[in-house]
């Protein structure tokens, strides 16, 4: 009888047979989907309790929820408050009291309203805290920095754009936080050589130091480059670092692997030679937008680092053929090369560069407009291990070159062919790249549905597809993609004029879809949008601008089914107050754009703003600025919402849209903008 009761209990409560360790394994598998995780925890009381003990990372939507959330999740180690623009001292006190023993990381980079008092409670209570992100705390002063110094175990600290900090505040942190390994001071314009020097002298374990856009000179680099464990040094936009301040620099920083000296306009070959003199193990070098001419003489400064160098970025630099040839000869270990917007690059220079780079994995030649099929053919023949190729606006490259790329470089994972002459034959060849995950074909006027059918059949791992203004694409091509690329996460079909609801219904089969952009698709309606909303539960970004048949019905469906939506644009659609207010039902919503939407009234917009508690950015028509109550705007800004007021002309909208849909008009405008 007793055994029968036990069997009956096992049948009625089968989950009791599972061990906690096994449930933890199951939770690791379902953690990728918030809705699945929620459903799992609500299965029974035991699952609810186990899920609370298992979770380590939290990203709450509102700061006012913190007491309840942290009371349940007592083992929280990583707390991301980027969805909470208004975090008060009381909220930080709650965090310290409820998660003090376990908390190791907290992100306050999008939050404000806290002071030094709140940070003090956090630093004192959270004795295990090793990482804190205070980026964008533009009102933070030295007193708050002195409080941060109380976090004695701190290893990673981000203070980007804390523009009121001075050397004194950084000095306090340097003295108090001796275990620091990674520090970012980007755009801390009040910090100079003294503060950086103190940091280098006191924090001997520093591995990464971001000094971008600081008013420093080469003086503090004497101490920085003595750090025995330094692996990454970022000096982007440091105009005070020049040849004269580096002329006496001697160092042996053999640990340095990544150096970013991009946009250092006063640094030439002479200063760079001093900077690189002791960095014999350097693997990554960024010199983008520097004043140096990449010539044969420049390449000689790479002599001492050439054997280990794996990545070099020269975007926007003046590059000579001899310079590229010398780099290709000296740095044969290169795996990544970026020459984006280097307008002087020619076929000869690129061909000489890649000829000996057999291990090249990534190449960026965006807007190198002088290149033709000659150099691309050399790339295909010389670099069989290539996984990423970005060549936007290389419009002189012949169609045959694209075919050769697909034939020779079968390991390609990322391709950007925006504004190129690729055709269906090229796409057929590219479809043999089975690992392809990102494909950008914007403004490719020679491709049709036939080409997309090849991609759909051959590239089942595709995650991102950009068809912006590729006007030869119709529902048939999109259907081929949806059928063959079921893991698709991002698609852009903006201004593809022949797209209808059939495409949206097809794409609704891609359950992992997160970003959907259909701006200017005049034939899509709420019926197609409903299919996306109902079946694509992970949708986070939606652009419906200039889709005139999208109205309240579509937004009501989104409000019910798309609870993960963070960003939406309904400018120039048929949406009214009813649809806009319904979006308040989406707790994650952060960005709304609703410009030139004639069905909106000031009272409707005001109601929507009040309802969307987590809103961070609202783009509205300028005429509403005087009609929405000023007190509401002040309240929203205090909550962390930024307003963008746009004054678009309502007249001749139809004519403007028709002109924008014309690919010849668009390409002409694009070329004029680039020339300017």
PDB file of C-alpha atoms in Angstrom, residues 11 52 144 178 212 249 257 271 281 316 341 366 369 379 392 446 497 514 553 599 633 639 663 669:
ATOM      1  CA  UNK A  11       3.048  10.132 -11.189  1.00  0.00           C
ATOM      2  CA  UNK A  52      15.877  32.003  -8.641  1.00  0.00           C
ATOM      3  CA  UNK A 144      32.467  60.533  -6.289  1.00  0.00           C
ATOM      4  CA  UNK A 178      45.566  48.857  -6.596  1.00  0.00           C
ATOM      5  CA  UNK A 212      41.294  58.259 -26.024  1.00  0.00           C
ATOM      6  CA  UNK A 249      60.816  57.740 -25.198  1.00  0.00           C
ATOM      7  CA  UNK A 257      49.629  43.550 -28.015  1.00  0.00           C
ATOM      8  CA  UNK A 271      56.987  59.611 -33.273  1.00  0.00           C
ATOM      9  CA  UNK A 281      55.034  41.500 -29.426  1.00  0.00           C
ATOM     10  CA  UNK A 316      41.217  57.174 -44.219  1.00  0.00           C
ATOM     11  CA  UNK A 341      38.071  55.089 -47.393  1.00  0.00           C
ATOM     12  CA  UNK A 366      35.162  50.070 -48.354  1.00  0.00           C
ATOM     13  CA  UNK A 369      36.767  53.504 -55.636  1.00  0.00           C
ATOM     14  CA  UNK A 379      42.677  38.756 -53.447  1.00  0.00           C
ATOM     15  CA  UNK A 392      31.147  48.743 -50.327  1.00  0.00           C
ATOM     16  CA  UNK A 446      21.749  43.856 -60.998  1.00  0.00           C
ATOM     17  CA  UNK A 497       9.251  48.681 -54.129  1.00  0.00           C
ATOM     18  CA  UNK A 514      15.223  40.337 -34.267  1.00  0.00           C
ATOM     19  CA  UNK A 553      -4.451  47.471 -36.199  1.00  0.00           C
ATOM     20  CA  UNK A 599      -3.367  60.815 -37.196  1.00  0.00           C
ATOM     21  CA  UNK A 633       8.563  67.060 -21.411  1.00  0.00           C
ATOM     22  CA  UNK A 639      13.293  60.143 -16.404  1.00  0.00           C
ATOM     23  CA  UNK A 663      17.514  53.897 -57.915  1.00  0.00           C
ATOM     24  CA  UNK A 669      22.450  61.738 -54.587  1.00  0.00           C
TER      25      UNK A 669
END
